[in-house]
Coordinates of N, CA and C in Angstrom, one line a residue:
X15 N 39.8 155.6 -6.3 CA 39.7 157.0 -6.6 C 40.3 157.2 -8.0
X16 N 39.6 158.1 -9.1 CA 40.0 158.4 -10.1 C 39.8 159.8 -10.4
X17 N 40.3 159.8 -12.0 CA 40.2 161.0 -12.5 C 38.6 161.8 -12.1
X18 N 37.8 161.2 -12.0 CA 36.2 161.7 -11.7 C 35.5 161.2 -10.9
X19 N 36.1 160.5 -10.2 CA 35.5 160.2 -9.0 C 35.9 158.5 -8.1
X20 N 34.9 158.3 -7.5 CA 35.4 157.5 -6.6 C 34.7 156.0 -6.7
X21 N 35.4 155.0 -5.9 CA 34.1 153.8 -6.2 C 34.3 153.0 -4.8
X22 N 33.0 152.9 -4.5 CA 32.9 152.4 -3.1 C 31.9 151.2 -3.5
X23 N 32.2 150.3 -2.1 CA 31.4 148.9 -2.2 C 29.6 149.5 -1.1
X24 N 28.7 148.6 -2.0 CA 27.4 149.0 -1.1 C 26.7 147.9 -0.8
X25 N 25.7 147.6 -0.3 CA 25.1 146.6 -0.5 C 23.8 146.9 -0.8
X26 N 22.5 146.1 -1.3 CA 21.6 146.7 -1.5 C 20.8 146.0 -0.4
X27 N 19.5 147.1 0.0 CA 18.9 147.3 1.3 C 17.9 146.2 1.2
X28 N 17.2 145.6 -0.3 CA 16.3 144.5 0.2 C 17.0 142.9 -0.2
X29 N 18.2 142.8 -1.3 CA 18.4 141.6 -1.3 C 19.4 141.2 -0.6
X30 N 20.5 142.3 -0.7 CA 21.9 142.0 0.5 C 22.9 141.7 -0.1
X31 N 22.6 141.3 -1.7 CA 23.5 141.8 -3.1 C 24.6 142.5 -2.6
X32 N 26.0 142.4 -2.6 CA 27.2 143.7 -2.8 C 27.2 144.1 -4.3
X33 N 27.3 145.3 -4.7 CA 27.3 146.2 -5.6 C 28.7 147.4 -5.4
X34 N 29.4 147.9 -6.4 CA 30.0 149.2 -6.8 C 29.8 149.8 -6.9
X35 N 29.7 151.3 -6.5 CA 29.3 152.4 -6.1 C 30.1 153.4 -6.8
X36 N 29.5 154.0 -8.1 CA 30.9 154.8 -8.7 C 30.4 156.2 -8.4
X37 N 30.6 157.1 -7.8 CA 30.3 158.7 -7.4 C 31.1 159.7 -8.1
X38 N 30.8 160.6 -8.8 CA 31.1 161.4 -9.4 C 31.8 162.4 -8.8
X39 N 32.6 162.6 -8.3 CA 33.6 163.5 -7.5 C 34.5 164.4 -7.9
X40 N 33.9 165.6 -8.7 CA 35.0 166.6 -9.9 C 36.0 167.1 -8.5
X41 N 37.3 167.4 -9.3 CA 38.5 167.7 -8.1 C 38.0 169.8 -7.7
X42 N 36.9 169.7 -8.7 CA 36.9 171.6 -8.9 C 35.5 171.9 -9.8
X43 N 34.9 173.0 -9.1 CA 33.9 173.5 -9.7 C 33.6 173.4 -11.7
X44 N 35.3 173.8 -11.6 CA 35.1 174.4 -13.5 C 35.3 172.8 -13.9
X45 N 35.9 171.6 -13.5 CA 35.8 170.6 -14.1 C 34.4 169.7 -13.9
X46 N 33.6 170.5 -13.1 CA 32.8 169.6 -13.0 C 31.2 169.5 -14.2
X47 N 31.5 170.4 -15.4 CA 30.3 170.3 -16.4 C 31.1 169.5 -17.3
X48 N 32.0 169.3 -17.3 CA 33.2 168.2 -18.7 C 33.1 167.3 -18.2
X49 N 33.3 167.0 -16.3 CA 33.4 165.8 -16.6 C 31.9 164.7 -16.1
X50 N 30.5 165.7 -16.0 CA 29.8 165.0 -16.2 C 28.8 164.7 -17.4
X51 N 29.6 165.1 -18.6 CA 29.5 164.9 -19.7 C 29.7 163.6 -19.7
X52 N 30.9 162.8 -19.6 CA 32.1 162.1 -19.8 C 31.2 160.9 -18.9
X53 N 30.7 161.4 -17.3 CA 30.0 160.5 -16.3 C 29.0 159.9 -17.2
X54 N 28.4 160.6 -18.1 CA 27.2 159.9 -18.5 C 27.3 159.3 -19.5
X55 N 28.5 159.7 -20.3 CA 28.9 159.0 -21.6 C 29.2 157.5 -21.5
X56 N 30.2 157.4 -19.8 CA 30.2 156.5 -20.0 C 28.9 155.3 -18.7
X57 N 28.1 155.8 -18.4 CA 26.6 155.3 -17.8 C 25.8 154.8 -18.9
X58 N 26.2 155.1 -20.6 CA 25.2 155.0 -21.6 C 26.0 153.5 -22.2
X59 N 27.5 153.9 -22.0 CA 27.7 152.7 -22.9 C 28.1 151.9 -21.8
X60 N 28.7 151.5 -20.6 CA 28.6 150.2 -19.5 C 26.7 149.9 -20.0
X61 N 25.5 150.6 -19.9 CA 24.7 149.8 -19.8 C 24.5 149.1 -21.1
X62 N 25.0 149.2 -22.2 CA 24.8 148.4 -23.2 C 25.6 147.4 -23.4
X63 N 26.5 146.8 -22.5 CA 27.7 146.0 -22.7 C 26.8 144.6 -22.0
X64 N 27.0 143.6 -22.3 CA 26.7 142.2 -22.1 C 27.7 141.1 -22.4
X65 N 28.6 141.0 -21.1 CA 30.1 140.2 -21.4 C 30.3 139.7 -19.8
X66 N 30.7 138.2 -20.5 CA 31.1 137.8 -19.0 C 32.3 138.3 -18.5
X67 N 33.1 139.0 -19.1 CA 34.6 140.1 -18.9 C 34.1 141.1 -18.4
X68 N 33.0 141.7 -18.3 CA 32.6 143.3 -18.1 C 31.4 143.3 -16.9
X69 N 32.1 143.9 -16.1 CA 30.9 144.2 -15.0 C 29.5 144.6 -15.5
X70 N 28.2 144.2 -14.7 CA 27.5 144.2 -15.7 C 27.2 145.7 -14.3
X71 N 26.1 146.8 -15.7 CA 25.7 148.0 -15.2 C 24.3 147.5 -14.3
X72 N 23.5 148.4 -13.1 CA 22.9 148.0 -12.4 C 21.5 148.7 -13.1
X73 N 22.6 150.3 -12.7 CA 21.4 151.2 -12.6 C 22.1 152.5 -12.1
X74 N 21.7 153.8 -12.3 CA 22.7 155.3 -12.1 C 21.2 156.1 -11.4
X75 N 21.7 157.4 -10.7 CA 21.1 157.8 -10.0 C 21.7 159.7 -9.5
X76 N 20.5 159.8 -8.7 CA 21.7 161.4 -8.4 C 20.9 161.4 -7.0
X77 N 21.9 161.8 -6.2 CA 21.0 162.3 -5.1 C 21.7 163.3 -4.5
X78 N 20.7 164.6 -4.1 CA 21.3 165.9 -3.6 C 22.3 166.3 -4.3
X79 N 21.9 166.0 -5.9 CA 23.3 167.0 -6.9 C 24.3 165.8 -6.7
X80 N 24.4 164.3 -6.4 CA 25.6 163.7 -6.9 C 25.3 162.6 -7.2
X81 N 25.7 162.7 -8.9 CA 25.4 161.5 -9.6 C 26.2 160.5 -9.4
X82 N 26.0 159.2 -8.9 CA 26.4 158.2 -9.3 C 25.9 157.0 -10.2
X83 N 26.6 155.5 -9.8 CA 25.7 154.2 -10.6 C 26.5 153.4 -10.1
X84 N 25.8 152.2 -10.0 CA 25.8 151.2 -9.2 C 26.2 150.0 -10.7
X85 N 27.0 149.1 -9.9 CA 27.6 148.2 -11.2 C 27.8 146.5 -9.9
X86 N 27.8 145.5 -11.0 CA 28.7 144.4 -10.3 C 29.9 144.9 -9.2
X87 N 29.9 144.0 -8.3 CA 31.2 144.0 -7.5 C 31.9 143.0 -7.8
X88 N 33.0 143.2 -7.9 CA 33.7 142.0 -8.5 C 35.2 141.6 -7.4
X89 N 35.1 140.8 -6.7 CA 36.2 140.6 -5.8 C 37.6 140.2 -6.0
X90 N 38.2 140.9 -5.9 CA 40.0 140.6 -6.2 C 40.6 141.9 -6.6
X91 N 42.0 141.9 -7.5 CA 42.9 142.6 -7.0 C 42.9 143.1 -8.7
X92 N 43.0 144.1 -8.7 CA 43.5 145.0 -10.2 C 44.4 144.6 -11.0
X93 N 45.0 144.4 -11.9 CA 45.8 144.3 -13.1 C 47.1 145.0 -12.4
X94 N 46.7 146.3 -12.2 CA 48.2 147.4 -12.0 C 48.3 146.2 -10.1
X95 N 47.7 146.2 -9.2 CA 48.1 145.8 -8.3 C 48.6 144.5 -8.5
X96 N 48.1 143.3 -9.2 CA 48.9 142.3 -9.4 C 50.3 142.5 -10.4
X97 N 50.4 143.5 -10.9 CA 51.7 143.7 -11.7 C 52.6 144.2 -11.0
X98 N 52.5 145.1 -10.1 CA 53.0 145.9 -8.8 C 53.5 144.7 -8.2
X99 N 52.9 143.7 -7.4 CA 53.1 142.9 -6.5 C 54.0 141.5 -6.9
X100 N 53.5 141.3 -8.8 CA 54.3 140.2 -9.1 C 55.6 140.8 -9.5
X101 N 55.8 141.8 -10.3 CA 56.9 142.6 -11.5 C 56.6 141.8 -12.7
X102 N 56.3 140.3 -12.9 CA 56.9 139.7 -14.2 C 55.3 138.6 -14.4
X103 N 55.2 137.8 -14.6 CA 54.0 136.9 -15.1 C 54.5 136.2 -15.7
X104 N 53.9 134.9 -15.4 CA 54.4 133.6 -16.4 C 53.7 133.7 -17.8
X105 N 54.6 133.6 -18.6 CA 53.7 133.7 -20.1 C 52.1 133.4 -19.9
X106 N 51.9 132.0 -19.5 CA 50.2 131.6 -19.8 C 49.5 132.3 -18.6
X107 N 49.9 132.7 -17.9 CA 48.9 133.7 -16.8 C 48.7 135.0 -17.8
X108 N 50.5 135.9 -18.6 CA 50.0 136.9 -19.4 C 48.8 136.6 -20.8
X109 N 49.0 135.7 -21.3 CA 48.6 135.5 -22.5 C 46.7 135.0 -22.0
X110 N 46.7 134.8 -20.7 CA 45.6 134.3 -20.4 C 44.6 135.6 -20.2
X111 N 45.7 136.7 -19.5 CA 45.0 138.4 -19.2 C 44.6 138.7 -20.4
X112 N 45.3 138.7 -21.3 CA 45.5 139.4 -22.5 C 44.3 138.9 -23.7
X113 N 43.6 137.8 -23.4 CA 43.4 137.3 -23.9 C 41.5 137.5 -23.4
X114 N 41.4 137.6 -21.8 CA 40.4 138.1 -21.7 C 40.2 139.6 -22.4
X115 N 41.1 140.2 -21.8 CA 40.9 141.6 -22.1 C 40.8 141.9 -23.1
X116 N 40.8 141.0 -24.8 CA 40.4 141.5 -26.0 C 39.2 140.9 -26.1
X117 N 38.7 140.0 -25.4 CA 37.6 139.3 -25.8 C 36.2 140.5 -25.1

């Protein structure tokens, strides 16, 4: 759950693929024309990205007034949860993060 919505795991109905499910969820009426500005801003640039670091985009959609898009599922544990859970990191595990995450 985030600032604009939510992300759930799906699978898809003819290959059996798991996929990411990002749903556009405004907390309130009046935020909801800003922040599907923002939804689609960023639907335009994940689909232009091509990186083995970066989930790749599937495909976006709306149904009955709620947009979402569908992305890679990618299995494992977040950055903030493994920082939570470790407190500290051996240098070459950090420098290893760090190192994806500019590439």
């Amino acid at each position: 759950q985030g600032a604009m919505g939510a992300v759930y795991v799906g699978t898809h109905q003819t290959n059996g693929k798991r996929a990411a499910i990002k749903v556009m969820t405004p907390p309130n009426p009046q935020a909801a024309q800003k922040l599907a500005a923002r939804f689609e801003r960023e639907i335009k640039l994940l689909g232009k990205f091509r990186h083995p670091n970066i989930v790749r985009f599937f495909g976006a959609s709306e149904d009955r007034g709620i947009r979402y898009y569908a992305m890679e599922y990618v299995e494992g544990k977040s950055l903030e949860d493994v920082l939570e859970r470790e407190k500290i990191l051996a240098l070459s595990r950090a420098v290893l993060i760090i190192t994806q995450s500019c590439e």
